Amino acid sequence: MGRITVHPDCRDFVSTVENLLKRRQQQMEITPYRLPLWQKDDWGPRSWTRTELEDMVYSSFKRMRQGHITRPPRRQTVMEIADYLNCTLEERNRLLMAAHISPVAPYFTGERLVELLQEVTAVAQQLVIPALIINRDWHIHYLNDQALRLQNVSTAQLASIPPEHFNLLRLMFDPQLPLYPNLIQNHTSWVRMARQTLYGFKMANLLCQFEPWYQTLVDDLMGLPDFADHWHTIDVDLPFSADFSVQNLPSSVTVETTFIDSHQKPRQIWLRPLVISAGYFQFDFPQIVAFLPADQNSYGAFSEIGLQGLGQPLRLEPKG
């Protein structure tokens, strides 16, 4: 009886899967398998064996190893195998390419990210409305003068923020940072914006949950007031319109904030976030988040402190 061999078209895929299984087993020998408490685990405890892989996610793997299957699985199955293996984006792409499937576009780092940030900053500097630039990890790389003026944040206050804390999620949840007191005045509005921002972060990074930067960032944020409660109760399997925070608020996304008017008195205004992609379909991040006045009163407040609102605001109608 001849020796059974894997079909040539499946050889790379089988080898990649088995290498990843072996890597997970070796990691488990060093550190027992345990996800962070904040991380949802649909698979439960795993031993990372061939048999377990075949039972839980890809029953045809045994037949593929025996040479009875002549082509790798389709994209959806490969992505499910990657989920089972807790793959980083680099590992996920190795699986996809071994299956002769186009990889997930990688996010930018290093020199290429620096180049893109320069391009996006040049766009943001031309805006006449408050704006900031965030990357995939929600780190803030740029705040324009209009944003500082609107939030009454001085350059000295900005400089006092540790670089590792200059993150949009932290600014929304950390009482020690200067934007939080302005946003929390209307708690209902803050909850809606905080939850939608978390929802956006989770959706943008569905394939990055096992990246070291993702794990480190969320671990760090878990110590902030209210962060864990909101993180655990946001369901990305549902549209955000189903979230409890949307009830009894206008369907359009707005946030109330406090600013200091020309008479040095606090004043409430409503802002409408606007996401601007400077890459024109070439890249998602970095991206610009700008803010428009959401009603007539807020439009007037913009003018009062020397900001422009890009035309008349839309009228917001309460949900009936």
CSV table of C-alpha atoms in Angstrom, one decimal:
chain,number,residue,atom,x,y,z
A,1,MET,CA,0.0,0.0,0.0
A,2,GLY,CA,1.4,3.4,-1.1
A,3,ARG,CA,2.1,6.2,1.3
A,4,ILE,CA,-0.7,8.7,1.4
A,5,THR,CA,0.3,12.3,0.6
A,6,VAL,CA,-1.4,15.6,0.7
A,7,HIS,CA,-2.5,16.9,-2.6
A,8,PRO,CA,0.0,19.5,-3.9
A,9,ASP,CA,-2.6,22.3,-4.0
A,10,CYS,CA,-3.4,21.7,-0.3
A,11,ARG,CA,0.2,21.2,0.9
A,12,ASP,CA,0.9,24.8,2.0
A,13,PHE,CA,-2.5,25.0,3.8
A,14,VAL,CA,-2.1,21.8,5.8
A,15,SER,CA,1.5,22.8,6.7
A,16,THR,CA,0.3,26.3,7.9
A,17,VAL,CA,-2.5,24.9,9.9
A,18,GLU,CA,-0.3,22.3,11.6
A,19,ASN,CA,2.4,24.9,12.4
A,20,LEU,CA,-0.2,27.1,14.0
A,21,LEU,CA,-1.6,24.2,16.1
A,22,LYS,CA,1.9,23.4,17.2
A,23,ARG,CA,2.6,27.1,18.1
A,24,ARG,CA,-0.6,27.2,20.2
A,25,GLN,CA,0.3,24.0,22.0
A,26,GLN,CA,3.8,25.3,22.8
A,27,GLN,CA,2.4,28.6,24.0
A,28,MET,CA,0.0,26.7,26.3
A,29,GLU,CA,2.9,24.7,27.8
A,30,ILE,CA,4.6,28.0,28.8
A,31,THR,CA,1.4,29.8,29.9
A,32,PRO,CA,-1.9,28.0,30.5
A,33,TYR,CA,-4.5,29.1,28.0
A,34,ARG,CA,-6.5,32.0,29.4
A,35,LEU,CA,-8.1,34.9,27.6
A,36,PRO,CA,-8.4,38.3,29.3
A,37,LEU,CA,-11.6,38.6,31.3
A,38,TRP,CA,-12.8,41.3,29.0
A,39,GLN,CA,-12.5,39.2,25.8
A,40,LYS,CA,-15.5,37.2,24.6
A,41,ASP,CA,-14.7,33.6,23.8
A,42,ASP,CA,-17.2,31.7,21.7
A,43,TRP,CA,-15.0,28.6,21.5
A,44,GLY,CA,-14.3,27.8,25.1
A,45,PRO,CA,-11.1,26.0,26.4
A,46,ARG,CA,-9.1,24.4,23.6
A,47,SER,CA,-6.2,21.9,23.4
A,48,TRP,CA,-5.2,22.8,19.8
A,49,THR,CA,-5.1,19.3,18.4
A,50,ARG,CA,-6.0,18.0,14.9
A,51,THR,CA,-8.9,16.1,16.3
A,52,GLU,CA,-10.3,19.1,18.1
A,53,LEU,CA,-9.9,21.3,15.0
A,54,GLU,CA,-11.8,18.7,13.0
A,55,ASP,CA,-14.5,18.3,15.6
A,56,MET,CA,-15.0,22.0,16.2
A,57,VAL,CA,-14.5,23.8,12.9
A,58,TYR,CA,-13.2,21.9,9.9
A,59,SER,CA,-14.3,18.2,9.7
A,60,SER,CA,-12.6,17.7,6.3
A,61,PHE,CA,-9.1,18.4,7.6
A,62,LYS,CA,-8.4,14.7,8.1
A,63,ARG,CA,-9.4,13.8,4.6
A,64,MET,CA,-7.3,16.7,3.3
A,65,ARG,CA,-4.3,15.3,5.1
A,66,GLN,CA,-5.0,11.9,3.6
A,67,GLY,CA,-4.9,13.4,0.1
A,68,HIS,CA,-8.7,12.9,-0.6
A,69,ILE,CA,-9.4,16.7,-1.0
A,70,THR,CA,-7.7,18.5,-3.9
A,71,ARG,CA,-8.2,22.1,-3.0
A,72,PRO,CA,-8.2,24.3,0.1
A,73,PRO,CA,-11.4,25.5,1.8
A,74,ARG,CA,-13.2,28.7,0.9
A,75,ARG,CA,-12.6,32.0,2.5
A,76,GLN,CA,-15.4,31.7,5.1
A,77,THR,CA,-14.0,28.4,6.4
A,78,VAL,CA,-10.4,29.7,6.5
A,79,MET,CA,-11.6,32.7,8.5
A,80,GLU,CA,-13.4,30.3,11.0
A,81,ILE,CA,-10.2,28.3,11.3
A,82,ALA,CA,-8.3,31.5,12.0
A,83,ASP,CA,-10.9,32.4,14.7
A,84,TYR,CA,-10.5,29.0,16.3
A,85,LEU,CA,-6.7,29.5,16.4
A,86,ASN,CA,-6.9,33.0,17.9
A,87,CYS,CA,-4.9,34.3,14.9
A,88,THR,CA,-3.2,37.6,14.8
A,89,LEU,CA,-3.8,39.5,11.5
A,90,GLU,CA,-0.4,38.2,10.2
A,91,GLU,CA,-1.2,34.6,11.0
A,92,ARG,CA,-4.7,35.0,9.5
A,93,ASN,CA,-3.2,36.3,6.3
A,94,ARG,CA,-0.7,33.4,6.2
A,95,LEU,CA,-3.7,31.0,6.3
A,96,LEU,CA,-5.5,32.9,3.6
A,97,MET,CA,-2.5,32.9,1.3
A,98,ALA,CA,-1.8,29.3,1.9
A,99,ALA,CA,-5.4,28.6,0.7
A,100,HIS,CA,-4.7,30.7,-2.4
A,101,ILE,CA,-7.1,33.5,-1.2
A,102,SER,CA,-6.4,37.2,-1.1
A,103,PRO,CA,-5.2,38.4,2.3
A,104,VAL,CA,-6.9,41.0,4.5
A,105,ALA,CA,-5.3,44.4,3.8
A,106,PRO,CA,-2.8,45.0,6.6
A,107,TYR,CA,-3.0,48.2,8.6
A,108,PHE,CA,-0.1,50.6,8.3
A,109,THR,CA,2.7,50.9,10.7
A,110,GLY,CA,6.2,52.4,10.8
A,111,GLU,CA,7.4,54.7,8.0
A,112,ARG,CA,4.4,54.1,5.9
A,113,LEU,CA,2.1,55.2,8.7
A,114,VAL,CA,4.3,58.3,9.3
A,115,GLU,CA,3.9,59.2,5.6
A,116,LEU,CA,0.1,58.8,5.6
A,117,LEU,CA,-0.2,60.8,8.8
A,118,GLN,CA,1.6,63.7,7.1
A,119,GLU,CA,-0.8,63.5,4.2
A,120,VAL,CA,-3.9,63.3,6.4
A,121,THR,CA,-2.6,66.1,8.7
A,122,ALA,CA,-2.2,68.4,5.6
A,123,VAL,CA,-5.9,67.8,4.9
A,124,ALA,CA,-7.0,68.4,8.5
A,125,GLN,CA,-5.0,71.6,8.7
A,126,GLN,CA,-7.2,73.1,5.9
A,127,LEU,CA,-10.4,72.4,7.8
A,128,VAL,CA,-12.2,75.4,9.4
A,129,ILE,CA,-14.1,73.1,11.9
A,130,PRO,CA,-12.8,71.3,15.0
A,131,ALA,CA,-11.0,68.1,13.9
A,132,LEU,CA,-8.7,65.4,15.1
A,133,ILE,CA,-6.8,62.5,13.5
A,134,ILE,CA,-7.0,58.9,14.8
A,135,ASN,CA,-5.4,55.7,13.8
A,136,ARG,CA,-6.8,52.1,14.0
A,137,ASP,CA,-6.0,52.0,17.7
A,138,TRP,CA,-7.9,55.2,18.3
A,139,HIS,CA,-4.7,57.0,19.2
A,140,ILE,CA,-5.0,60.7,18.5
A,141,HIS,CA,-2.2,61.9,16.3
A,142,TYR,CA,-3.4,65.5,15.7
A,143,LEU,CA,-5.8,68.0,17.2
A,144,ASN,CA,-6.4,71.3,15.3
A,145,ASP,CA,-6.6,74.7,16.9
A,146,GLN,CA,-10.4,74.8,16.4
A,147,ALA,CA,-10.8,71.6,18.5
A,148,LEU,CA,-8.7,73.0,21.3
A,149,ARG,CA,-10.6,76.3,21.2
A,150,LEU,CA,-14.0,74.5,21.3
A,151,GLN,CA,-13.1,72.4,24.3
A,152,ASN,CA,-11.2,75.3,26.0
A,153,VAL,CA,-8.1,73.2,26.2
A,154,SER,CA,-4.8,75.0,26.4
A,155,THR,CA,-1.6,73.8,24.7
A,156,ALA,CA,-0.1,73.5,28.2
A,157,GLN,CA,-3.0,71.1,29.2
A,158,LEU,CA,-2.4,69.2,26.0
A,159,ALA,CA,1.3,68.9,26.7
A,160,SER,CA,0.6,67.5,30.2
A,161,ILE,CA,-1.2,64.5,28.8
A,162,PRO,CA,1.2,61.4,28.7
A,163,PRO,CA,1.6,60.3,25.1
A,164,GLU,CA,0.2,56.8,25.9
A,165,HIS,CA,-3.0,58.4,27.2
A,166,PHE,CA,-3.6,60.4,24.1
A,167,ASN,CA,-6.3,58.0,22.9
A,168,LEU,CA,-9.9,58.8,22.0
A,169,LEU,CA,-11.3,56.1,24.2
A,170,ARG,CA,-9.3,57.2,27.2
A,171,LEU,CA,-10.3,60.9,26.7
A,172,MET,CA,-14.0,59.8,26.9
A,173,PHE,CA,-13.6,57.7,30.0
A,174,ASP,CA,-10.8,59.2,32.1
A,175,PRO,CA,-12.0,61.9,34.6
A,176,GLN,CA,-8.4,63.1,34.9
A,177,LEU,CA,-8.2,64.3,31.3
A,178,PRO,CA,-9.5,67.7,30.1
A,179,LEU,CA,-12.2,66.6,27.6
A,180,TYR,CA,-14.1,64.4,30.0
A,181,PRO,CA,-15.7,67.2,32.2
A,182,ASN,CA,-17.1,68.9,29.1
A,183,LEU,CA,-18.6,65.7,27.8
A,184,ILE,CA,-20.1,64.3,31.0
A,185,GLN,CA,-22.4,67.2,31.7
A,186,ASN,CA,-25.2,65.5,29.8
A,187,HIS,CA,-24.8,61.9,30.9
A,188,THR,CA,-27.4,60.5,28.5
A,189,SER,CA,-25.5,62.1,25.5
A,190,TRP,CA,-22.2,60.9,26.9
A,191,VAL,CA,-23.4,57.3,27.2
A,192,ARG,CA,-24.6,57.3,23.6
A,193,MET,CA,-21.4,58.7,22.3
A,194,ALA,CA,-19.1,56.6,24.5
A,195,ARG,CA,-21.0,53.4,23.5
A,196,GLN,CA,-21.0,54.3,19.8
A,197,THR,CA,-17.3,55.0,19.9
A,198,LEU,CA,-16.6,51.7,21.6
A,199,TYR,CA,-18.9,49.9,19.0
A,200,GLY,CA,-16.9,51.6,16.2
A,201,PHE,CA,-13.6,50.6,17.7
A,202,LYS,CA,-14.7,46.9,18.1
A,203,MET,CA,-16.1,46.8,14.5
A,204,ALA,CA,-13.0,48.4,13.0
A,205,ASN,CA,-10.8,45.9,14.8
A,206,LEU,CA,-12.7,42.6,14.6
A,207,LEU,CA,-9.6,40.9,13.1
A,208,CYS,CA,-7.1,42.6,15.5
A,209,GLN,CA,-8.3,41.2,18.8
A,210,PHE,CA,-5.2,39.1,19.3
A,211,GLU,CA,-2.8,41.8,18.2
A,212,PRO,CA,-0.5,42.8,21.1
A,213,TRP,CA,-1.4,46.5,20.9
A,214,TYR,CA,-5.1,45.7,21.1
A,215,GLN,CA,-4.7,43.5,24.2
A,216,THR,CA,-2.5,46.0,25.9
A,217,LEU,CA,-4.8,48.9,25.2
A,218,VAL,CA,-8.0,47.3,26.4
A,219,ASP,CA,-6.3,45.9,29.5
A,220,ASP,CA,-5.2,49.4,30.3
A,221,LEU,CA,-8.6,51.0,29.7
A,222,MET,CA,-10.4,48.4,31.9
A,223,GLY,CA,-9.2,50.3,35.0
A,224,LEU,CA,-11.2,53.5,34.0
A,225,PRO,CA,-14.6,54.2,35.6
A,226,ASP,CA,-17.5,52.7,33.7
A,227,PHE,CA,-15.4,51.4,30.9
A,228,ALA,CA,-15.7,47.7,31.7
A,229,ASP,CA,-19.5,47.9,32.1
A,230,HIS,CA,-19.9,49.5,28.7
A,231,TRP,CA,-17.3,47.2,27.0
A,232,HIS,CA,-19.0,44.0,28.1
A,233,THR,CA,-22.6,45.1,27.1
A,234,ILE,CA,-21.9,46.2,23.5
A,235,ASP,CA,-22.9,43.6,21.0
A,236,VAL,CA,-21.2,43.9,17.6
A,237,ASP,CA,-23.4,41.1,16.3
A,238,LEU,CA,-26.3,43.6,16.3
A,239,PRO,CA,-26.6,47.0,14.5
A,240,PHE,CA,-25.9,49.9,16.9
A,241,SER,CA,-29.5,51.1,16.3
A,242,ALA,CA,-30.5,48.2,18.6
A,243,ASP,CA,-28.4,49.5,21.5
A,244,PHE,CA,-30.2,50.8,24.6
A,245,SER,CA,-28.4,54.1,24.5
A,246,VAL,CA,-30.1,55.1,21.2
A,247,GLN,CA,-33.6,55.0,22.7
A,248,ASN,CA,-35.3,58.4,23.1
A,249,LEU,CA,-32.5,60.2,21.2
A,250,PRO,CA,-32.5,61.6,17.7
A,251,SER,CA,-31.5,58.9,15.2
A,252,SER,CA,-28.6,61.0,13.9
A,253,VAL,CA,-25.4,60.8,16.0
A,254,THR,CA,-24.9,63.9,18.1
A,255,VAL,CA,-23.1,64.7,21.4
A,256,GLU,CA,-23.6,67.5,23.9
A,257,THR,CA,-20.5,69.2,25.2
A,258,THR,CA,-19.7,72.3,27.3
A,259,PHE,CA,-17.6,75.1,26.0
A,260,ILE,CA,-16.6,78.5,27.4
A,261,ASP,CA,-18.3,81.4,25.4
A,262,SER,CA,-16.9,84.9,24.7
A,263,HIS,CA,-18.2,86.0,28.1
A,264,GLN,CA,-16.2,83.3,29.8
A,265,LYS,CA,-19.4,81.4,30.8
A,266,PRO,CA,-20.0,77.7,30.3
A,267,ARG,CA,-22.5,77.0,27.5
A,268,GLN,CA,-24.0,73.7,26.2
A,269,ILE,CA,-23.9,72.9,22.5
A,270,TRP,CA,-24.7,69.9,20.3
A,271,LEU,CA,-22.1,68.6,17.9
A,272,ARG,CA,-22.4,66.2,15.0
A,273,PRO,CA,-19.3,64.0,14.4
A,274,LEU,CA,-18.2,63.7,10.8
A,275,VAL,CA,-15.7,61.0,9.7
A,276,ILE,CA,-13.5,62.0,6.8
A,277,SER,CA,-11.5,59.5,4.9
A,278,ALA,CA,-8.5,61.2,3.4
A,279,GLY,CA,-7.4,58.1,1.5
A,280,TYR,CA,-10.2,58.1,-1.0
A,281,PHE,CA,-10.7,54.3,-0.8
A,282,GLN,CA,-7.0,53.6,-0.6
A,283,PHE,CA,-6.9,53.2,3.2
A,284,ASP,CA,-9.3,53.4,6.2
A,285,PHE,CA,-6.9,54.7,8.7
A,286,PRO,CA,-5.6,57.1,9.7
A,287,GLN,CA,-8.9,59.1,9.4
A,288,ILE,CA,-10.1,62.5,10.4
A,289,VAL,CA,-13.0,63.0,12.9
A,290,ALA,CA,-14.4,66.4,12.6
A,291,PHE,CA,-17.4,68.1,14.4
A,292,LEU,CA,-20.2,70.2,13.0
A,293,PRO,CA,-22.7,72.3,15.0
A,294,ALA,CA,-25.9,70.2,15.1
A,295,ASP,CA,-28.5,72.9,15.7
A,296,GLN,CA,-29.1,76.6,15.3
A,297,ASN,CA,-28.0,77.5,18.8
A,298,SER,CA,-24.7,75.5,18.4
A,299,TYR,CA,-24.1,77.1,15.0
A,300,GLY,CA,-24.4,80.5,16.7
A,301,ALA,CA,-22.0,79.4,19.4
A,302,PHE,CA,-19.4,78.4,16.8
A,303,SER,CA,-19.6,81.8,15.2
A,304,GLU,CA,-19.3,83.5,18.6
A,305,ILE,CA,-15.9,82.0,19.4
A,306,GLY,CA,-14.6,82.4,15.8
A,307,LEU,CA,-15.3,79.0,14.4
A,308,GLN,CA,-17.1,78.3,11.1
A,309,GLY,CA,-19.8,75.7,10.8
A,310,LEU,CA,-19.8,75.0,7.0
A,311,GLY,CA,-23.3,76.3,6.3
A,312,GLN,CA,-26.7,76.0,8.1
A,313,PRO,CA,-27.2,72.9,10.4
A,314,LEU,CA,-29.9,70.3,9.8
A,315,ARG,CA,-32.8,70.5,12.2
A,316,LEU,CA,-33.0,67.6,14.6
A,317,GLU,CA,-36.3,66.0,15.1
A,318,PRO,CA,-37.0,63.9,18.3
A,319,LYS,CA,-37.9,60.3,17.7
A,320,GLY,CA,-41.6,59.8,17.8
